Coordinates of C-alpha atoms in Angstrom, one line a residue:
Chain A
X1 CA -33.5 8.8 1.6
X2 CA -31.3 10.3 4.2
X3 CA -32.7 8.5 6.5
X4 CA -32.1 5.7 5.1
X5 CA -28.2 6.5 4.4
X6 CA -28.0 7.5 8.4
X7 CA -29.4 3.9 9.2
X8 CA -26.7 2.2 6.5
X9 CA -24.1 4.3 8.5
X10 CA -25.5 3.5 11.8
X11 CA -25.7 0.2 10.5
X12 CA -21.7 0.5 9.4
X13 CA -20.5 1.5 12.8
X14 CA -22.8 -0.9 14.6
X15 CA -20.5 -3.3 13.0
X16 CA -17.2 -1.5 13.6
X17 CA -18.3 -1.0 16.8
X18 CA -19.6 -4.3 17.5
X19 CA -16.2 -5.9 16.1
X20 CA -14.6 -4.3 19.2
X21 CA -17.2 -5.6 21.4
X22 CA -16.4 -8.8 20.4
X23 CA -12.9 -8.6 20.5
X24 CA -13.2 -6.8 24.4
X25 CA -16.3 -9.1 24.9
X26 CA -13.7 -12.3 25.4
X27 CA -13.7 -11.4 28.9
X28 CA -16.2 -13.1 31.0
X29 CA -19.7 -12.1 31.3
X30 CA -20.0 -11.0 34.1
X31 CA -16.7 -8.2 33.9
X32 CA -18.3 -7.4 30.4
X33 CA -21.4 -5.7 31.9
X34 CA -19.5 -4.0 34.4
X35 CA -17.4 -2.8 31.8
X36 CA -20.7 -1.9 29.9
X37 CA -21.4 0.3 32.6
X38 CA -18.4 1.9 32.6
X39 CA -18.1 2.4 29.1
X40 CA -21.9 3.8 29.4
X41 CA -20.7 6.2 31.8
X42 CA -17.7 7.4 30.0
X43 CA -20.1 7.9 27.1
X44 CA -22.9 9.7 29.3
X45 CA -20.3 11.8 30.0
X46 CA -19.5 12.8 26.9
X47 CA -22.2 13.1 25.9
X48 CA -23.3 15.3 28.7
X49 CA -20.8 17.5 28.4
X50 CA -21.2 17.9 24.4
X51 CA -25.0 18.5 24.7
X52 CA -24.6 21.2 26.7
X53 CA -22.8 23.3 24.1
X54 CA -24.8 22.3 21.3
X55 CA -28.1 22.3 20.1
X56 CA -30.3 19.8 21.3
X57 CA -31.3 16.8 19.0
X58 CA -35.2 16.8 17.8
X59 CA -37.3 16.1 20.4
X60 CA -38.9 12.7 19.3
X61 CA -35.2 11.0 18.1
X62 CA -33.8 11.7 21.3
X63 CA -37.1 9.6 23.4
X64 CA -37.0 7.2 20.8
X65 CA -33.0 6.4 21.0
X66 CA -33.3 6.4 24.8
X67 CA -36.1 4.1 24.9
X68 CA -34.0 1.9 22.8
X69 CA -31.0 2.5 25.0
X70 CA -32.9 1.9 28.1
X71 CA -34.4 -1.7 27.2
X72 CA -31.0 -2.7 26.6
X73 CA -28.8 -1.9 29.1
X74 CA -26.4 -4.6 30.0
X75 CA -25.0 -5.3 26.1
X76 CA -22.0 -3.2 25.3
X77 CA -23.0 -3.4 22.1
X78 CA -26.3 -1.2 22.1
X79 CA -24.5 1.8 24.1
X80 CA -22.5 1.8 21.3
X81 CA -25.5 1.6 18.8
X82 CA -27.3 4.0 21.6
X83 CA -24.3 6.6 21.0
X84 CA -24.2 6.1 17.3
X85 CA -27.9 6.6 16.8
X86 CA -27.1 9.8 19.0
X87 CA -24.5 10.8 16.3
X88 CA -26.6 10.1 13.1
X89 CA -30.1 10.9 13.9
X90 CA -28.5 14.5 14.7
X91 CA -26.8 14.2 11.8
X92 CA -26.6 18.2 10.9
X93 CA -25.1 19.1 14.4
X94 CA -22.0 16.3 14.3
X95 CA -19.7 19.0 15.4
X96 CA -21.2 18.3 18.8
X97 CA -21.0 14.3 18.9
X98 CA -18.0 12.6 18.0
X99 CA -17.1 8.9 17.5
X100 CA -15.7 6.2 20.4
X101 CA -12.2 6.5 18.1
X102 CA -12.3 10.0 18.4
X103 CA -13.0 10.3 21.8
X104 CA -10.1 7.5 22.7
X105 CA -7.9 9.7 20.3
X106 CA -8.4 12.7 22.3
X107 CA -7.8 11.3 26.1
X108 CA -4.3 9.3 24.3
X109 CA -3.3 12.9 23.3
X110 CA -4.1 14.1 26.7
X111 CA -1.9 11.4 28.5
X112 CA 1.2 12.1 26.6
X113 CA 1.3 15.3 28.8
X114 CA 1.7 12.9 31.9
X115 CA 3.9 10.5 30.1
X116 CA 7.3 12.2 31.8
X117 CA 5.7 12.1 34.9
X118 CA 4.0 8.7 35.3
X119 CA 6.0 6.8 32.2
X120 CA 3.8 4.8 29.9
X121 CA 1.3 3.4 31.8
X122 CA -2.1 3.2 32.5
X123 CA -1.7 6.1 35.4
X124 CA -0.2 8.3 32.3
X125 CA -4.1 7.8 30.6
X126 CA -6.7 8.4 33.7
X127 CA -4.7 11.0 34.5
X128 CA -5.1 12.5 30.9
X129 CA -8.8 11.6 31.4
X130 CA -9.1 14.0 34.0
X131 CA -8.0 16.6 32.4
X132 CA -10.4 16.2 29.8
X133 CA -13.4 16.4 32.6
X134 CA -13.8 12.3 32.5
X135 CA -13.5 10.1 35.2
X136 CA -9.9 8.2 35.8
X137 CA -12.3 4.8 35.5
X138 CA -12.5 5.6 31.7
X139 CA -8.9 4.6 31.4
X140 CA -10.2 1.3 31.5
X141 CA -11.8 1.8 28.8
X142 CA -8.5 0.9 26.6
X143 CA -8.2 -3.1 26.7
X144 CA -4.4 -3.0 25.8
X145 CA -3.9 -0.1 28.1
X146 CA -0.3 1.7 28.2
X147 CA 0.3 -0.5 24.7
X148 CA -2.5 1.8 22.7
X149 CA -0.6 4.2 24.6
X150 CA 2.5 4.1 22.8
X151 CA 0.9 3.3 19.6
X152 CA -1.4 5.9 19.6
X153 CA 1.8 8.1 20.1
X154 CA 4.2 6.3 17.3
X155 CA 0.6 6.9 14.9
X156 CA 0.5 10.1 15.7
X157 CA 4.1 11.0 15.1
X158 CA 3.8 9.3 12.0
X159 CA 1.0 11.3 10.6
X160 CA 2.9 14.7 11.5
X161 CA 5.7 13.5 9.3
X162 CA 3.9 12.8 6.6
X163 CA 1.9 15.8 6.7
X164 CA 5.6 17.4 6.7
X165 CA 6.7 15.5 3.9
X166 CA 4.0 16.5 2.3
X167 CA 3.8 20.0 2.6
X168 CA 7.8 19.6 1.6
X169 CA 6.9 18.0 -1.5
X170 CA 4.1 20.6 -2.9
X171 CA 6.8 23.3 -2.0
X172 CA 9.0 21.5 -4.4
X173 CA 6.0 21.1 -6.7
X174 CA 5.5 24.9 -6.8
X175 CA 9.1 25.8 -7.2
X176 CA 9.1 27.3 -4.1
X177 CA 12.2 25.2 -2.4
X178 CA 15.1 23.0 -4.5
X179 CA 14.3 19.2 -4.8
X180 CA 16.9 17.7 -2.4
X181 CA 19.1 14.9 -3.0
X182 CA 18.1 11.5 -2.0
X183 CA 20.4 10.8 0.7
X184 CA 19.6 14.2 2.0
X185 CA 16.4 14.0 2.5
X186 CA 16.3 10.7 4.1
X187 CA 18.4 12.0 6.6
X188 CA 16.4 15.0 7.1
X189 CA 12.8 12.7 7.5
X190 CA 14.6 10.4 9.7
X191 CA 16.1 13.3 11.5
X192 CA 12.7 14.9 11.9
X193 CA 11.0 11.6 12.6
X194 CA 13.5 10.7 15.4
X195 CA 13.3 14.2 17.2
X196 CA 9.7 14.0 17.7
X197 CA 10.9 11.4 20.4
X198 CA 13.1 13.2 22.2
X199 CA 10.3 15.0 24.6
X200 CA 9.8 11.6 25.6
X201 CA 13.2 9.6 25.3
X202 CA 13.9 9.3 29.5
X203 CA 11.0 7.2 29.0
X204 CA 11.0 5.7 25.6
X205 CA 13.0 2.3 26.5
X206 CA 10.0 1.6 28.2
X207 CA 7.9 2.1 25.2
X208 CA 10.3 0.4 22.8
X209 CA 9.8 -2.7 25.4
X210 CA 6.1 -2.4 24.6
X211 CA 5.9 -2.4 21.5
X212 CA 7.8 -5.7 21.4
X213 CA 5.2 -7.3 23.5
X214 CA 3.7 -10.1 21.1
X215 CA 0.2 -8.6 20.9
X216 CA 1.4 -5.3 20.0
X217 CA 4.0 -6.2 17.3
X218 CA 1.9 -6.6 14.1
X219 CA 0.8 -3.4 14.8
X220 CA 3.9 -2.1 15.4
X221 CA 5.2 -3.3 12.5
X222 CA 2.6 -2.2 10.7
X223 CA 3.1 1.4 11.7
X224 CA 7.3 1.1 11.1
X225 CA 6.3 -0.2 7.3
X226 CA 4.2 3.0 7.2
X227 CA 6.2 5.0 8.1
X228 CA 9.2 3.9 5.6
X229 CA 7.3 3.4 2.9
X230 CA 5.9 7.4 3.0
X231 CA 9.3 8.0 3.5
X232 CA 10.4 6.3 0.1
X233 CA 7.4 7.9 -1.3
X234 CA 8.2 11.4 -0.6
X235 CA 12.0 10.7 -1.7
X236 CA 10.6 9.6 -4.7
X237 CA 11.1 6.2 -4.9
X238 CA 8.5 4.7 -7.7
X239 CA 10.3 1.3 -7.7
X240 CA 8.0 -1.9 -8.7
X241 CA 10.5 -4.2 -8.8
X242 CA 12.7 -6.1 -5.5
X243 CA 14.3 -2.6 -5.2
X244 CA 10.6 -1.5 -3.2
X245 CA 11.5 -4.4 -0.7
X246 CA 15.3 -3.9 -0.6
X247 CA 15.1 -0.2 0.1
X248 CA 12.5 -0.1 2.7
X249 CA 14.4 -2.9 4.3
X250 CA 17.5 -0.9 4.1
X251 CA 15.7 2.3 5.6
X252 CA 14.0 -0.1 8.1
X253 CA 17.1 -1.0 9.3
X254 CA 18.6 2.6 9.7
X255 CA 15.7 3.9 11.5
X256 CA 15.7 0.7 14.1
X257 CA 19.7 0.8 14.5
X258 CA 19.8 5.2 15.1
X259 CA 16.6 5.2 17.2
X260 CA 18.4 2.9 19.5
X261 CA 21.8 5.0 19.3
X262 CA 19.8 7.6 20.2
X263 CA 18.8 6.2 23.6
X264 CA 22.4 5.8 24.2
X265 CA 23.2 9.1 23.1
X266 CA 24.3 11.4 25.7
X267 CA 25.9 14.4 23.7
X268 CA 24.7 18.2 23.0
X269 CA 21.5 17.8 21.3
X270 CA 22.0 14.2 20.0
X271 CA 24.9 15.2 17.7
X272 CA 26.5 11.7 18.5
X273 CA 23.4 10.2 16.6
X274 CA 23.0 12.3 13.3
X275 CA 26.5 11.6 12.6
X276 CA 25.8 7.9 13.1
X277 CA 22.3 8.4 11.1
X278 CA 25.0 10.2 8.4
X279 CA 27.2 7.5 8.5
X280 CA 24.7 4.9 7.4
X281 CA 22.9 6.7 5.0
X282 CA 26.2 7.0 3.5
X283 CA 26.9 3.1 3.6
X284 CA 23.8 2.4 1.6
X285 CA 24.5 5.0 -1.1
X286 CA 28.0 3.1 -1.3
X287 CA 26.4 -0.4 -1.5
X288 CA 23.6 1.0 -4.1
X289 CA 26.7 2.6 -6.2
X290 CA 28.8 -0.7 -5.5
X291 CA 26.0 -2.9 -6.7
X292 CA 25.6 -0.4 -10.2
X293 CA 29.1 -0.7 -10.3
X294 CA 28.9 -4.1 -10.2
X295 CA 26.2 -4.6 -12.5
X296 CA 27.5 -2.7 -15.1
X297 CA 31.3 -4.5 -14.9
X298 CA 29.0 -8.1 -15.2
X299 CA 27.6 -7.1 -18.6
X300 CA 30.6 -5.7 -19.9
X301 CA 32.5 -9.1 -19.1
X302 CA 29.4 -10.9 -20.7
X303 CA 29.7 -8.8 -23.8
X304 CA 34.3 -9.8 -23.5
X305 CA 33.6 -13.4 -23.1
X306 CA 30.9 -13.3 -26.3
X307 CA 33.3 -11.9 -28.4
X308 CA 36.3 -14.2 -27.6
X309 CA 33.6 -17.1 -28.4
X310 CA 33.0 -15.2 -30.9
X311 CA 36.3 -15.6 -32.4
X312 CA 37.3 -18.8 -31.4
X313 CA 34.7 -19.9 -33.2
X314 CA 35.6 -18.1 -36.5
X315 CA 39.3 -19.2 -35.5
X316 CA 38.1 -22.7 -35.9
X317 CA 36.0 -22.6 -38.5
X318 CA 32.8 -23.4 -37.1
X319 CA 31.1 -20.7 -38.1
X320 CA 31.1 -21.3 -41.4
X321 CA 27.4 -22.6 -43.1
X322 CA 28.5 -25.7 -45.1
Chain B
X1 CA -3.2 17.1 1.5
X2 CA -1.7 14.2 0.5
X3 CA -4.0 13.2 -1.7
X4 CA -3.1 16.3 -4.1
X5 CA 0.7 16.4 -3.8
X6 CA 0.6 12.5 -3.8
X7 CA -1.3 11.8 -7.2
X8 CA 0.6 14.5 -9.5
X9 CA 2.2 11.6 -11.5
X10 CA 1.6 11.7 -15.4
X11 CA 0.0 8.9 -16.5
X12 CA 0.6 8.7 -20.7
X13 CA -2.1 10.7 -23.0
X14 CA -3.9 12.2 -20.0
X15 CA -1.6 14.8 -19.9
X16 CA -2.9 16.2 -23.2
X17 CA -6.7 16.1 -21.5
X18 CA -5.4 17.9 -18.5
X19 CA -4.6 21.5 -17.0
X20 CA -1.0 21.7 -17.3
X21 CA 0.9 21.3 -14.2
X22 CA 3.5 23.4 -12.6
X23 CA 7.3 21.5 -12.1
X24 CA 7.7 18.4 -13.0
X25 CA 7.3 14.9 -10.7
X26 CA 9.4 12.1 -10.7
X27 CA 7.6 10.0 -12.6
X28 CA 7.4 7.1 -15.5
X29 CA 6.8 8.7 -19.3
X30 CA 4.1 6.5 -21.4
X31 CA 4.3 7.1 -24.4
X32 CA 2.4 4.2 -25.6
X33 CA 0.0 4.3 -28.3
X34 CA -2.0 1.6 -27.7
X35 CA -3.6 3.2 -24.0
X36 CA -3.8 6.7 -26.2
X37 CA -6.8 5.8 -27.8
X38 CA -8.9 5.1 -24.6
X39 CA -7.9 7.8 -22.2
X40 CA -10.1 10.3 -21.2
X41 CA -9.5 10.1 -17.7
X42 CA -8.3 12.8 -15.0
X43 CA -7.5 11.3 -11.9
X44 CA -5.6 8.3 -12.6
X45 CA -7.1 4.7 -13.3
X46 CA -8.1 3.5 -10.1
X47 CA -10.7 5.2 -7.8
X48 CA -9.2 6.7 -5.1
X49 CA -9.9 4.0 -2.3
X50 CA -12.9 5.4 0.1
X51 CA -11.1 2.6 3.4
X52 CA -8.6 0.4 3.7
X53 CA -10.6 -2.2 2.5
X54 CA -11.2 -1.1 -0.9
X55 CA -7.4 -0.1 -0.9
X56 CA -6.7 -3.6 -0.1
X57 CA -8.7 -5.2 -2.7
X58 CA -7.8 -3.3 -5.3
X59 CA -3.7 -3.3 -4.2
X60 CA -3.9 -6.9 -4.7
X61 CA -5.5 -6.9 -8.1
X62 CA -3.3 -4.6 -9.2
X63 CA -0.1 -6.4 -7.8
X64 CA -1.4 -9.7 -9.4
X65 CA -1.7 -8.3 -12.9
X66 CA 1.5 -6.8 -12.5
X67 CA 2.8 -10.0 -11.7
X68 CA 1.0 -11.5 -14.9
X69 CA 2.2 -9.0 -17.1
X70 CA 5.9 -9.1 -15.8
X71 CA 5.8 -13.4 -16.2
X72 CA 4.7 -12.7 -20.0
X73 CA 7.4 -10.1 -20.6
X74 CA 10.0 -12.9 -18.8
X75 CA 8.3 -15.5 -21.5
X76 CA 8.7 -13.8 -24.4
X77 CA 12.1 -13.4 -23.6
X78 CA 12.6 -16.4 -23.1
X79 CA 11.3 -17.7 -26.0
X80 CA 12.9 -15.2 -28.7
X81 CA 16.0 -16.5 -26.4
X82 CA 15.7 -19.3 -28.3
X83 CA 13.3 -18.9 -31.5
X84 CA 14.8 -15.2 -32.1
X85 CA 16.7 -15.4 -35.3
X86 CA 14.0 -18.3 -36.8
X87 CA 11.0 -17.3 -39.1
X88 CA 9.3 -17.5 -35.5
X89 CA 11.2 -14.1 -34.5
X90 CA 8.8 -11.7 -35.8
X91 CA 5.7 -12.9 -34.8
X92 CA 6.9 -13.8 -31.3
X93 CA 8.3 -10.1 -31.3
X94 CA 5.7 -8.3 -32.1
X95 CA 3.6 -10.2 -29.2
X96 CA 6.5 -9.1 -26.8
X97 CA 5.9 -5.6 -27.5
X98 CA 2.6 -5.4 -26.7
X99 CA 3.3 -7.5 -23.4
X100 CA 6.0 -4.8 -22.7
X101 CA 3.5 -1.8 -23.6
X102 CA 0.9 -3.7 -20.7
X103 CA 3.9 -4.0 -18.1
X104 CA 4.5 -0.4 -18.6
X105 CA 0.9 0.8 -17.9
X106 CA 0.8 -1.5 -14.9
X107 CA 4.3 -0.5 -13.4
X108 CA 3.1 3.1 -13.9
X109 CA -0.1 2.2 -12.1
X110 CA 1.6 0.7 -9.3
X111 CA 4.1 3.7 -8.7
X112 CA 1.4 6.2 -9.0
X113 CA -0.9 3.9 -6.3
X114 CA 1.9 3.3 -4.2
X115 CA 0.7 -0.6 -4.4
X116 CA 3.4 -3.3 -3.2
X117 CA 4.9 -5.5 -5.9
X118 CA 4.5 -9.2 -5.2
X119 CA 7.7 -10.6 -3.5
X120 CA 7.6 -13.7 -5.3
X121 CA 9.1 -11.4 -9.1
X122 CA 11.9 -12.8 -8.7
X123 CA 10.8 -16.1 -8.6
X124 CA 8.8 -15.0 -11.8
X125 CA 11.6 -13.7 -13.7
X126 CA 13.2 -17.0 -13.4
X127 CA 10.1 -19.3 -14.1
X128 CA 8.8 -17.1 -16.8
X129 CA 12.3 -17.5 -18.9
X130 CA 12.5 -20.4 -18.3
X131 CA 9.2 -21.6 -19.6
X132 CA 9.4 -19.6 -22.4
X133 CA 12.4 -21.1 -23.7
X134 CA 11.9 -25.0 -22.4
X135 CA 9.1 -24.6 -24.5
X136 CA 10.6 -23.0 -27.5
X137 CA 13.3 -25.5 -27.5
X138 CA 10.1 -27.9 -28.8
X139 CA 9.9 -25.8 -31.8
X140 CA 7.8 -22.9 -33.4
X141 CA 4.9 -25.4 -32.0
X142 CA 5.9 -25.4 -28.5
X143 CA 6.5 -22.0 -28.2
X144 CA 3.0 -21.5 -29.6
X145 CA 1.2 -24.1 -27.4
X146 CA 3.3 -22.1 -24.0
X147 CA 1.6 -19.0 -25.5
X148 CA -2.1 -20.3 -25.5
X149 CA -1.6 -21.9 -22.1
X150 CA -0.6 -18.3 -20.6
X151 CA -3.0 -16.6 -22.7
X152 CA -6.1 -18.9 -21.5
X153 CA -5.1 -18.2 -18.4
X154 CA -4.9 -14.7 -18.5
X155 CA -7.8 -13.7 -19.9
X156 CA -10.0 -16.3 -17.6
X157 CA -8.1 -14.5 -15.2
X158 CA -9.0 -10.8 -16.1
X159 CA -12.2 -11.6 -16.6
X160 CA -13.1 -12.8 -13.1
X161 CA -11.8 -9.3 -12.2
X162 CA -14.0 -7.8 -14.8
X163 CA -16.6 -9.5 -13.2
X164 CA -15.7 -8.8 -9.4
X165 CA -15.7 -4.7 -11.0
X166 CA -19.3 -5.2 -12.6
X167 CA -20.7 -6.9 -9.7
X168 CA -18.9 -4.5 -7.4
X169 CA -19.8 -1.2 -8.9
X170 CA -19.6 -0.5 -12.6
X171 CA -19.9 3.2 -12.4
X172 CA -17.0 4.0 -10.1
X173 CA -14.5 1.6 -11.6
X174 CA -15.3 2.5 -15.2
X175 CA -11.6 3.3 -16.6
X176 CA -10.2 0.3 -14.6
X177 CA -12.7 -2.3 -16.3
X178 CA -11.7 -0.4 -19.6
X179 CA -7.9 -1.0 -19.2
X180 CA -8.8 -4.8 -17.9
X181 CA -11.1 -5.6 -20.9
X182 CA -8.5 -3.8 -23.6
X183 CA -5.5 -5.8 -22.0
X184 CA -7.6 -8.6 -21.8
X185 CA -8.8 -8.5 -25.8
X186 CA -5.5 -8.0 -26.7
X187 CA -4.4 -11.6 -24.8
X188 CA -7.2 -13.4 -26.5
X189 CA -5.6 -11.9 -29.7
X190 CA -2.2 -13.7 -28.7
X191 CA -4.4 -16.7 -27.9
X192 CA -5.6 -17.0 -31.5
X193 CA -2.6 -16.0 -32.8
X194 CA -1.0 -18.8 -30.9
X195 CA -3.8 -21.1 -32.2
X196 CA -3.5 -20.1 -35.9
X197 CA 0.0 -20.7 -35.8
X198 CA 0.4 -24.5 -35.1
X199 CA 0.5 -25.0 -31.5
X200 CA -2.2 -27.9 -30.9
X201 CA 0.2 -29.8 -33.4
X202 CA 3.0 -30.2 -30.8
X203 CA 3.0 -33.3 -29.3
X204 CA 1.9 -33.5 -25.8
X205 CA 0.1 -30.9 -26.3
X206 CA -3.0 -31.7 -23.9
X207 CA -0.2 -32.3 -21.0
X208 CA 1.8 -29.3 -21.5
X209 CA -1.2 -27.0 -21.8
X210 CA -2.6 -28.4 -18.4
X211 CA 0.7 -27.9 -16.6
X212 CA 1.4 -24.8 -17.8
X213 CA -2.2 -23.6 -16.5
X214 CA -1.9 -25.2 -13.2
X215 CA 1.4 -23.1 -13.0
X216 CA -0.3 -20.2 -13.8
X217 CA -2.8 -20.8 -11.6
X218 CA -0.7 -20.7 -8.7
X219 CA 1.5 -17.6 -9.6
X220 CA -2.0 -15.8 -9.3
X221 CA -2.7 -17.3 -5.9
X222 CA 0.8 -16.4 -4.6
X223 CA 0.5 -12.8 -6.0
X224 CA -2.4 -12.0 -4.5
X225 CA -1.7 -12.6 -1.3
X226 CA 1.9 -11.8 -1.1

């Protein structure tokens, strides 16, 4: 039974895995088993490295995965199924073995260290390679190359502040701390958000450029949507109606317009741009009150020009039943 | 982490079946008595979504019966618009109220799911008054034969999700297939209701019912997808 559930998940990444092979595998033949070899060494690596702290997989998994490994060797595909057989046929020692997405996750984290110093470019990832004891080859392991870079990052950043909001929230839960207002705490989440760029805002243009290349933007945008709607979320925004798209909208809109101010920005510790940030928080609390405001003035002149109906119809007599 | 601060919303009776909470969450109060009967449930309707494909699937489900629900609140409106102060009035009241009770649960499922709304409501909240009250302009009748157009529809429609549940996994997605099928009994309810009341007499009838499902049939295509 478990060994069946191993294959199904060995089956499951298999396909995961495969799906990136396909999507790297547009490149020519002949590059793709080059790559293959690459990738295989990356992984050897890895994998190297990782065995030597752990325990050793049973004896007669590990000859039958590398038999399997070594019939196939010039598919990209069956490294990957050679290092997730490597994962699940050891299933109890996992700690050891990790996935390709983990490992990719790690060397990203790595190269934001040499972002300053090489900007966001491939360089910035082989040399965060080497510092995790692989080879500066493996940074071709990353197809989009300084692109994943940067989105790795804005992911990254993301996840923190939700973690944050989080934690906020079940402090709020518990009584610990006062609920804030919700213009406050928009401006505090975007505040927070926005200073997790500034170790890397002598740079950041460059990423902002990147993230407008066409193959990066739906993912982009995908990550900016994430990021407002936890933001809404935590603020406590249960909407279901056009209010969920006018909102995030609005929010979209502030973070975009500040995080370019803050390029700009040139005073003390950004002040310049969390009194702009201020500023058009403010503006949206005015329109929401204006549009209330509004609202509520439109029915009351509905309910004015029913009663004068009303009475000019009495007036005339045409309300009476004959 | 998230997960626990994330799903502390109150969801109707379930309170009563549940540990009591400290502090309160921003949240919508259901007090409705016709999801009371059926709750025994401690997490929350839906299963919490094991990838982002699950998630997906079910977001969209979800967003489309909102959408459903929300065009039959905007078509009862519309029709007691027009039919309110008739004999019409109570009958066509009493099915608003229960439309109203189903928008509730699903608005609360949404919020507490953090599922997108379709775009297109808007659009809804127009056409939906609108229908309702072209179609009670025709009469008690019309009205009647609008209501068993959007009440075929609707329950065909819920149950091809009943079935997508029960061929997906029955266990796991128990409390959502009981919601569907008692929102879905209580539209076939509307359906005979409709029926008993006159509507195949309205002349046309065959026409109006087949437009009116064709229309229906596209809100649920839009809805789903955006």
């Amino acid at each position: 039974m478990a060994a069946l559930i191993r294959g199904l998940r060995a089956d499951r990444l298999v396909r995961a895995l495969g799906s990136v092979a396909i999507q790297m595998g547009r490149v020519p033949r002949g590059n793709g088993s080059s790559r293959g070899l690459h990738r295989a060494l990356v992984l050897r690596l890895a994998d190297d490295s990782h065995r030597d702290q752990t325990v050793p997989p049973p004896p007669h998994h590990t000859h039958f995965a590398e038999q399997s490994c070594a019939s196939d060797a010039s598919s990209q595909q069956e490294h990957g199924h050679c290092h997730a057989s490597h994962q699940d046929q050891s299933g109890e020692q996992e700690e050891g073995y990790e996935t390709e997405e983990q490992l990719e996750a790690r060397i990203l984290t790595a190269a934001l260290e040499f972002v300053p110093q090489h900007g966001w470019t491939v360089e910035a990832i082989a040399a965060g390679a080497e510092t995790l004891g692989l080879s500066a080859a493996s940074a071709e392991m990353f197809n989009n190359g300084a692109g994943e870079l940067v989105l790795h990052f804005v992911e990254e950043c993301n996840a923190q502040l939700a973690k944050i909001l989080a934690e906020q929230h079940n402090r709020v839960q518990l009584g610990q701390t006062e609920k804030k207002e919700t213009a406050e705490f928009l401006r505090d989440a975007i505040e927070t958000r926005l200073r997790m760029l500034i170790p890397y805002i002598d740079t950041w243009p460059q990423a902002m450029s990147l993230l407008l290349l066409p193959h990066n933007i739906p993912e982009s945008l995908k990550h900016l949507s994430t990021l407002v709607d936890d933001i809404w979320y935590y603020a406590g925004d249960r909407s279901t109606d056009m209010n969920w798209y006018t909102r995030r909208a609005a929010l979209t809109g502030i973070y975009n317009t500040t995080e370019l101010v803050m390029l700009q920005d040139s005073s003390p510790d950004f002040k310049d741009t969390w009194t702009f940030l201020d500023n058009r928080i403010q503006d949206i609390v005015n329109m929401a009150n204006t549009a209330k405001q509004m609202k509520s003035t439109g029915e009351a002149v509905v309910q004015g020009l029913m009663g004068v109906a009303v009475t000019m119809k009495n007036l005339t007599g045409l309300n009476q039943r004959r | 982490m998230r997960a626990a601060a994330g799903w502390v919303q109150r969801c109707g009776a379930a309170r009563l079946s549940r540990p009591l909470r400290v502090g309160s969450v921003p949240g919508v109060l259901n007090q409705g008595a016709a999801w009371n009967s059926a709750s025994r449930r401690r997490y929350g309707v839906l299963p919490r979504a094991r990838d982002a494909e699950e998630k997906a699937v079910l977001d969209s489900m979800m967003r489309v019966d909102h959408a459903g629900e929300y065009g039959a609140d905007r078509i009862c409106a519309g029709q007691m618009a027009v039919l309110g102060r008739t004999q019409a009035g109570p009958l066509i009241q009493h099915m608003w109220e229960q439309e109203k009770l189903h928008l509730q649960k699903f608005n609360e499922i949404l919020a507490e799911h953090r599922v997108r709304p379709t775009v297109m409501l808007p659009f809804w909240n127009v056409a939906g008054f609108v229908l309702g009250a072209s179609t009670a302009l025709l009469g008690k009748e019309g009205a009647m034969a609008c209501t068993v157009a959007v009440e075929e529809s609707i329950s065909e429609h819920y149950n091809s999700q009943i079935r997508t549940l029960m061929e997906a996994d029955p266990e796991r997605y128990t409390d959502l297939l009981q919601l569907i099928k008692e929102f879905r009994d209580d539209e076939l309810e509307h359906h005979d209701t409709g029926l008993e009341h006159d509507a195949e007499s309205v002349p046309g009838y065959f026409l109006l019912k087949t437009v009116i499902q064709a229309g229906c049939k596209a809100a649920i295509y839009l809805s789903q997808r955006i």
